[in-house]
């Protein structure tokens, strides 16, 4: 048995402790906003917030995070998240959309840490999130936009 | 705005209250150019394209798959324009597989590719919108007892000077009972209010907050997850297998041999993956491709040194051997490339007593649906294919072989009645073949003593994408145009020129990769042209303009536009190199300029400028997005990507660690300018890709003197 808190609700799971958190979220809890992209922490599509920091759920065995507090895209809220959502919509950032939950998770956590990141800080924080559509140009612009709305 | 989650869900939610409207038999376009370019649409039965709900929302059933390139928004725009709808009331949903209703008018079957979605739909969807508008107006006129001519429609409101006013929904049901107008006039371009504007995309919100539903997100009752252990060498077959350990994994339901490999059926994804890892399979390599990339490239290079079969020739080629000329020669080698869409291939299928229902990112429904039926021994009518949003494709889901559809059907056939979710892992994807073909170009160019380019010859060797597949009908007299497109019909005036193709058959499955032939032809021709221009002492931009045929006005316009946008001042400024390249692909003209600097001895692109002429720009926002994305996609490939066959022909790469994709830190600032045009619209999904590679290589050569003859530019050992 593994007990973790997911989006504010405590869950006790009777599951193989080796199961990556990604597949617990998707197969068990039907929280499908978190995506599979690579399975080896190379693309960031599966990024969730674990105890307040970004975590690749595809390489996180659920048995290793007993007691942890996990937030997925479905459970995100707050001014940084709202600002990111507004900027993503204003700039029409997504193309295919598959990686965007992960991009939004990383971008939101970046703004929680650094309210006004530079281009270089954005590049560093977002380097682990791959986008084959290469929406990077708009991701960068949208993070700056969101940061500006948070200032004002 | 919004995305109707699925057509089925949409129909269920609005059941019985829909206006279902057919296409008019004939539309009358005011824009003659567009009319000439687009084939006539067949008449289709009601229910095809537009649904007006009582709450005034208008859902457009989009016959093209949406994987980021924008048809959901683009086709809805065309309908909204002619209906005089308000953009906020528009929704989009993807059409299910049905050739009779949803054929791509450029293909004659349902399918998306070749950047044709908007072009082939331009009159069809406007016609559908105009017909619905007319039916609503006639219905309102009858209800209000006024002549239809006195009724106005604007921003989704139907009104009469008497003060009567209504949304669409109130008249929807009655309008559906009216006959479809035999002929509907289309708005002249000067009356457009939506076409040509930056409308927000219909699928952005759902794709930003995790709600958008993709194939992998579907969990039908009792679904079993299926993964397949596949051979590492192309063409290998199962010799023997041992599943004793795999069967011990909790949650495993069955392990079965399929033509594609050994399939694990399990209750959860992790159980399926864990059991697959525990399988022991021995492969029979006797029919497999066991050569290395190096050996295959040697074969390809030797083939390119032959004369090849001429595909285009004009003028006097004697300049290539004339005394006194300077002859430049170059061989360019291009590796296999995987598409690596962020969502790997996946599909859900339900088999129940002689009926099959499938959900996946199906790009060629016209081929896939019959393939599923054939595999299962069912009539086509017993197979329903729901087209899902897909996490990218770049060509990967457009399968002439229908191999994924067949595999999905095999999974169900072996499993019997039930629901199955077939998933490829990233390793399955990267090692799974269907690559951009390995290709060699051999170029020769002759320069006369007085500084003219007297002759040009290009011999291309590669494997045909379409030969031997259901797309074989694209072959023209034994030639596969996708093998060399982008190397012929060039706008430059050379003294004489010859382009030839040498077909090299092979066992590695190949496929179109975003912009297809132009992925390699533009790289070879535009870098070689740069070298010739340098040899005759010309500036890369002005030299190209000077070489243009007099009638190449659209080519000239994009090159001049990108020159002005970039403020071009020559190919080297201090520690920065600048390169230009032009390509026409899929009817769209694109010129790009890049600024490149050296970081740790490797090329780093800081800025990119792009000019595009795609005819009437329906949604500039999407056009810019596709140019930005095309630049990033092409840049990642030329900097990093190669698929390498090693011992026994096994693919060496397997994931994003050894098959790197472009990262945000490598993405240049991009500026795009769109040429104003009243020509028929052409696609933008692919044409942003071809020029970026040669523009970067040209800039890098200007900066460092190093020529790019093999890709990728950055390899483990540094720049090659």
Tab-separated table of C-alpha atoms in Angstrom, chain B residues 279-535:
chain	number	residue	atom	x	y	z
B	279	UNK	CA	10.171	-11.744	-22.710
B	280	UNK	CA	12.974	-13.694	-24.326
B	281	UNK	CA	12.698	-13.674	-28.085
B	282	UNK	CA	15.130	-15.075	-30.623
B	283	UNK	CA	14.915	-13.527	-34.055
B	284	UNK	CA	15.521	-15.057	-37.460
B	285	UNK	CA	17.631	-12.576	-39.419
B	286	UNK	CA	17.777	-14.544	-42.660
B	287	UNK	CA	15.445	-12.158	-44.500
B	288	UNK	CA	16.457	-9.046	-42.572
B	289	UNK	CA	18.455	-5.993	-43.553
B	290	UNK	CA	21.637	-6.612	-41.598
B	291	UNK	CA	23.905	-4.044	-43.190
B	292	UNK	CA	25.121	-0.999	-41.307
B	293	UNK	CA	24.319	2.599	-42.240
B	294	UNK	CA	27.876	2.924	-43.420
B	295	UNK	CA	27.431	0.076	-45.897
B	296	UNK	CA	24.076	1.399	-47.041
B	297	UNK	CA	25.516	4.874	-47.522
B	298	UNK	CA	28.365	3.424	-49.581
B	299	UNK	CA	25.801	1.739	-51.820
B	300	UNK	CA	23.827	4.978	-52.108
B	301	UNK	CA	26.937	7.017	-52.909
B	302	UNK	CA	27.991	4.572	-55.630
B	303	UNK	CA	24.484	4.793	-57.104
B	304	UNK	CA	24.628	8.589	-57.179
B	305	UNK	CA	27.878	8.344	-59.147
B	306	UNK	CA	25.991	6.639	-61.961
B	307	UNK	CA	24.145	8.632	-64.601
B	308	UNK	CA	20.701	7.888	-63.157
B	309	UNK	CA	17.459	8.305	-65.013
B	310	UNK	CA	16.861	11.823	-66.285
B	311	UNK	CA	13.822	13.479	-64.779
B	312	UNK	CA	14.401	16.985	-66.093
B	313	UNK	CA	16.808	18.313	-68.687
B	314	UNK	CA	17.079	21.472	-70.694
B	315	UNK	CA	19.624	23.543	-72.520
B	316	UNK	CA	23.216	22.781	-73.270
B	317	UNK	CA	25.085	20.583	-70.809
B	318	UNK	CA	28.356	20.649	-72.711
B	319	UNK	CA	29.553	23.361	-70.367
B	320	UNK	CA	30.219	20.669	-67.781
B	321	UNK	CA	33.087	19.382	-69.905
B	322	UNK	CA	34.057	22.483	-71.864
B	323	UNK	CA	37.644	23.709	-71.743
B	324	UNK	CA	38.241	26.764	-69.637
B	325	UNK	CA	35.263	26.295	-67.320
B	326	UNK	CA	35.639	25.928	-63.602
B	327	UNK	CA	33.850	22.803	-62.468
B	328	UNK	CA	32.504	22.603	-58.926
B	329	UNK	CA	31.449	19.216	-57.599
B	330	UNK	CA	29.917	18.128	-54.346
B	331	UNK	CA	28.343	15.059	-52.812
B	332	UNK	CA	25.798	15.470	-50.046
B	333	UNK	CA	24.741	12.603	-47.840
B	334	UNK	CA	21.555	12.563	-45.798
B	335	UNK	CA	20.861	10.045	-43.030
B	336	UNK	CA	17.633	8.292	-42.205
B	337	UNK	CA	15.455	10.434	-39.937
B	338	UNK	CA	12.699	9.416	-37.544
B	339	UNK	CA	9.705	11.728	-37.188
B	340	UNK	CA	9.444	11.247	-33.425
B	341	UNK	CA	6.091	12.961	-32.860
B	342	UNK	CA	5.601	13.637	-29.159
B	343	UNK	CA	2.688	11.204	-29.092
B	344	UNK	CA	3.975	7.875	-30.312
B	345	UNK	CA	1.737	5.670	-32.450
B	346	UNK	CA	-1.197	4.442	-30.410
B	347	UNK	CA	-4.721	3.276	-31.013
B	348	UNK	CA	-7.808	1.925	-29.309
B	349	UNK	CA	-9.974	-0.727	-30.915
B	350	UNK	CA	-13.139	-2.457	-29.788
B	351	UNK	CA	-14.205	-5.678	-31.437
B	352	UNK	CA	-17.695	-6.937	-30.792
B	353	UNK	CA	-19.395	-9.678	-32.766
B	354	UNK	CA	-18.464	-8.694	-36.254
B	355	UNK	CA	-18.118	-4.961	-35.720
B	356	UNK	CA	-14.970	-3.001	-35.068
B	357	UNK	CA	-14.647	0.534	-33.776
B	358	UNK	CA	-11.260	2.234	-33.680
B	359	UNK	CA	-10.057	5.529	-32.240
B	360	UNK	CA	-6.649	6.940	-33.155
B	361	UNK	CA	-4.749	9.694	-34.920
B	362	UNK	CA	-5.685	8.305	-38.286
B	363	UNK	CA	-4.207	10.417	-41.070
B	364	UNK	CA	-5.293	8.328	-44.063
B	365	UNK	CA	-8.793	7.081	-43.180
B	366	UNK	CA	-9.307	6.270	-46.849
B	367	UNK	CA	-6.602	3.591	-46.647
B	368	UNK	CA	-6.804	2.604	-42.985
B	369	UNK	CA	-10.485	1.763	-42.731
B	370	UNK	CA	-10.443	-0.818	-45.556
B	371	UNK	CA	-7.148	-2.174	-44.184
B	372	UNK	CA	-8.727	-2.793	-40.786
B	373	UNK	CA	-11.719	-4.422	-42.473
B	374	UNK	CA	-9.488	-6.668	-44.593
B	375	UNK	CA	-7.386	-7.720	-41.632
B	376	UNK	CA	-10.442	-8.616	-39.588
B	377	UNK	CA	-12.320	-10.181	-42.500
B	378	UNK	CA	-15.155	-7.689	-42.094
B	379	UNK	CA	-17.020	-5.564	-44.616
B	380	UNK	CA	-15.835	-1.951	-44.599
B	381	UNK	CA	-19.256	-0.845	-43.348
B	382	UNK	CA	-18.684	-2.868	-40.169
B	383	UNK	CA	-15.638	-0.770	-39.300
B	384	UNK	CA	-15.909	2.677	-37.739
B	385	UNK	CA	-12.796	4.813	-37.409
B	386	UNK	CA	-12.902	7.873	-35.179
B	387	UNK	CA	-10.150	10.333	-35.985
B	388	UNK	CA	-8.581	11.623	-32.776
B	389	UNK	CA	-6.459	14.686	-32.142
B	390	UNK	CA	-2.888	13.544	-32.564
B	391	UNK	CA	0.268	14.632	-30.792
B	392	UNK	CA	2.141	15.499	-33.971
B	393	UNK	CA	2.764	13.471	-37.083
B	394	UNK	CA	5.286	15.146	-39.399
B	395	UNK	CA	4.370	12.392	-41.864
B	396	UNK	CA	4.553	9.467	-39.471
B	397	UNK	CA	0.805	8.821	-39.346
B	398	UNK	CA	0.348	9.148	-43.127
B	399	UNK	CA	0.978	5.549	-43.985
B	400	UNK	CA	0.640	4.241	-47.506
B	401	UNK	CA	1.193	0.796	-46.032
B	402	UNK	CA	-1.528	1.290	-43.371
B	403	UNK	CA	0.878	-0.638	-41.142
B	404	UNK	CA	-0.384	0.755	-37.877
B	405	UNK	CA	-4.053	0.226	-38.760
B	406	UNK	CA	-3.252	-3.356	-39.712
B	407	UNK	CA	-1.313	-3.923	-36.490
B	408	UNK	CA	-4.193	-2.526	-34.428
B	409	UNK	CA	-6.577	-4.868	-36.212
B	410	UNK	CA	-4.214	-7.817	-35.665
B	411	UNK	CA	-4.221	-7.060	-31.942
B	412	UNK	CA	-8.025	-7.248	-31.885
B	413	UNK	CA	-8.169	-10.258	-34.174
B	414	UNK	CA	-5.883	-12.249	-31.889
B	415	UNK	CA	-7.617	-11.030	-28.742
B	416	UNK	CA	-11.213	-11.611	-29.801
B	417	UNK	CA	-14.173	-9.564	-28.617
B	418	UNK	CA	-13.046	-6.795	-26.278
B	419	UNK	CA	-11.263	-3.448	-26.139
B	420	UNK	CA	-7.539	-2.978	-26.652
B	421	UNK	CA	-5.195	-0.042	-26.405
B	422	UNK	CA	-2.062	-0.531	-28.474
B	423	UNK	CA	0.856	1.702	-27.521
B	424	UNK	CA	4.275	2.145	-29.064
B	425	UNK	CA	6.971	3.221	-26.656
B	426	UNK	CA	9.483	5.872	-27.694
B	427	UNK	CA	11.993	3.132	-28.454
B	428	UNK	CA	9.433	1.401	-30.679
B	429	UNK	CA	8.976	4.726	-32.418
B	430	UNK	CA	12.628	5.643	-32.957
B	431	UNK	CA	13.608	2.106	-33.982
B	432	UNK	CA	10.416	1.410	-35.894
B	433	UNK	CA	11.489	2.526	-39.337
B	434	UNK	CA	9.381	4.488	-41.828
B	435	UNK	CA	12.193	6.994	-41.932
B	436	UNK	CA	13.016	9.894	-44.195
B	437	UNK	CA	14.973	7.972	-46.846
B	438	UNK	CA	18.747	7.938	-46.717
B	439	UNK	CA	19.767	10.002	-49.752
B	440	UNK	CA	22.842	11.078	-51.680
B	441	UNK	CA	22.993	14.053	-54.050
B	442	UNK	CA	25.875	14.455	-56.488
B	443	UNK	CA	26.021	17.967	-57.887
B	444	UNK	CA	28.167	19.454	-60.599
B	445	UNK	CA	28.184	23.054	-61.714
B	446	UNK	CA	30.217	24.772	-64.414
B	447	UNK	CA	31.318	28.381	-64.326
B	448	UNK	CA	32.537	30.113	-67.461
B	449	UNK	CA	35.584	32.365	-67.451
B	450	UNK	CA	33.259	35.371	-67.721
B	451	UNK	CA	31.483	34.369	-64.498
B	452	UNK	CA	28.271	32.695	-65.644
B	453	UNK	CA	26.822	29.464	-64.304
B	454	UNK	CA	26.888	27.556	-67.567
B	455	UNK	CA	25.568	24.179	-66.511
B	456	UNK	CA	24.114	22.346	-63.510
B	457	UNK	CA	23.688	18.647	-62.940
B	458	UNK	CA	22.152	16.881	-59.945
B	459	UNK	CA	21.978	13.103	-59.576
B	460	UNK	CA	19.923	11.888	-56.614
B	461	UNK	CA	20.015	8.361	-55.202
B	462	UNK	CA	17.499	7.089	-52.674
B	463	UNK	CA	14.745	4.611	-51.975
B	464	UNK	CA	11.254	5.298	-53.306
B	465	UNK	CA	8.697	6.171	-50.648
B	466	UNK	CA	5.652	5.229	-52.677
B	467	UNK	CA	6.785	2.251	-54.779
B	468	UNK	CA	5.241	-0.961	-53.529
B	469	UNK	CA	2.683	0.766	-51.279
B	470	UNK	CA	-0.945	1.768	-51.741
B	471	UNK	CA	0.448	5.137	-52.813
B	472	UNK	CA	2.077	3.536	-55.859
B	473	UNK	CA	-0.372	5.486	-58.032
B	474	UNK	CA	1.825	8.507	-57.351
B	475	UNK	CA	4.563	6.933	-59.470
B	476	UNK	CA	4.859	8.599	-62.862
B	477	UNK	CA	6.218	6.329	-65.552
B	478	UNK	CA	8.411	4.537	-63.054
B	479	UNK	CA	9.540	7.730	-61.363
B	480	UNK	CA	8.707	8.660	-57.786
B	481	UNK	CA	8.344	12.464	-57.714
B	482	UNK	CA	8.665	12.517	-53.924
B	483	UNK	CA	12.242	11.256	-54.300
B	484	UNK	CA	13.490	14.357	-56.084
B	485	UNK	CA	10.798	17.066	-55.655
B	486	UNK	CA	12.463	20.352	-54.873
B	487	UNK	CA	15.337	19.626	-57.254
B	488	UNK	CA	13.309	20.280	-60.425
B	489	UNK	CA	11.404	23.305	-61.690
B	490	UNK	CA	13.934	25.529	-59.968
B	491	UNK	CA	13.423	29.228	-60.684
B	492	UNK	CA	17.083	29.844	-61.512
B	493	UNK	CA	18.371	30.319	-65.044
B	494	UNK	CA	21.362	28.098	-65.693
B	495	UNK	CA	22.895	27.649	-69.126
B	496	UNK	CA	21.829	24.047	-69.184
B	497	UNK	CA	20.746	21.636	-66.539
B	498	UNK	CA	19.975	18.010	-65.873
B	499	UNK	CA	18.382	16.317	-62.856
B	500	UNK	CA	18.421	12.550	-62.587
B	501	UNK	CA	17.196	9.954	-60.114
B	502	UNK	CA	18.755	6.615	-59.286
B	503	UNK	CA	16.308	4.387	-57.418
B	504	UNK	CA	17.885	2.157	-54.783
B	505	UNK	CA	15.558	-0.436	-53.307
B	506	UNK	CA	15.990	-1.517	-49.711
B	507	UNK	CA	14.410	-3.203	-46.737
B	508	UNK	CA	14.374	-0.274	-44.354
B	509	UNK	CA	10.822	1.093	-44.520
B	510	UNK	CA	10.790	4.746	-45.543
B	511	UNK	CA	8.127	7.410	-45.426
B	512	UNK	CA	7.477	11.086	-46.059
B	513	UNK	CA	8.946	13.326	-43.386
B	514	UNK	CA	7.622	16.879	-43.100
B	515	UNK	CA	8.301	18.441	-46.542
B	516	UNK	CA	9.349	15.043	-48.008
B	517	UNK	CA	11.820	15.341	-50.898
B	518	UNK	CA	12.525	18.960	-50.121
B	519	UNK	CA	14.101	17.905	-46.794
B	520	UNK	CA	17.173	16.954	-48.797
B	521	UNK	CA	16.789	18.523	-52.248
B	522	UNK	CA	16.630	22.073	-50.902
B	523	UNK	CA	19.618	21.468	-48.619
B	524	UNK	CA	21.701	20.208	-51.526
B	525	UNK	CA	20.624	22.682	-54.193
B	526	UNK	CA	20.602	25.810	-52.045
B	527	UNK	CA	23.997	25.201	-50.465
B	528	UNK	CA	25.537	24.257	-53.812
B	529	UNK	CA	24.014	27.337	-55.414
B	530	UNK	CA	25.610	29.445	-52.672
B	531	UNK	CA	28.999	27.990	-53.512
B	532	UNK	CA	28.541	28.714	-57.204
B	533	UNK	CA	27.481	32.275	-56.443
B	534	UNK	CA	30.536	32.734	-54.275
B	535	UNK	CA	32.702	31.371	-57.061
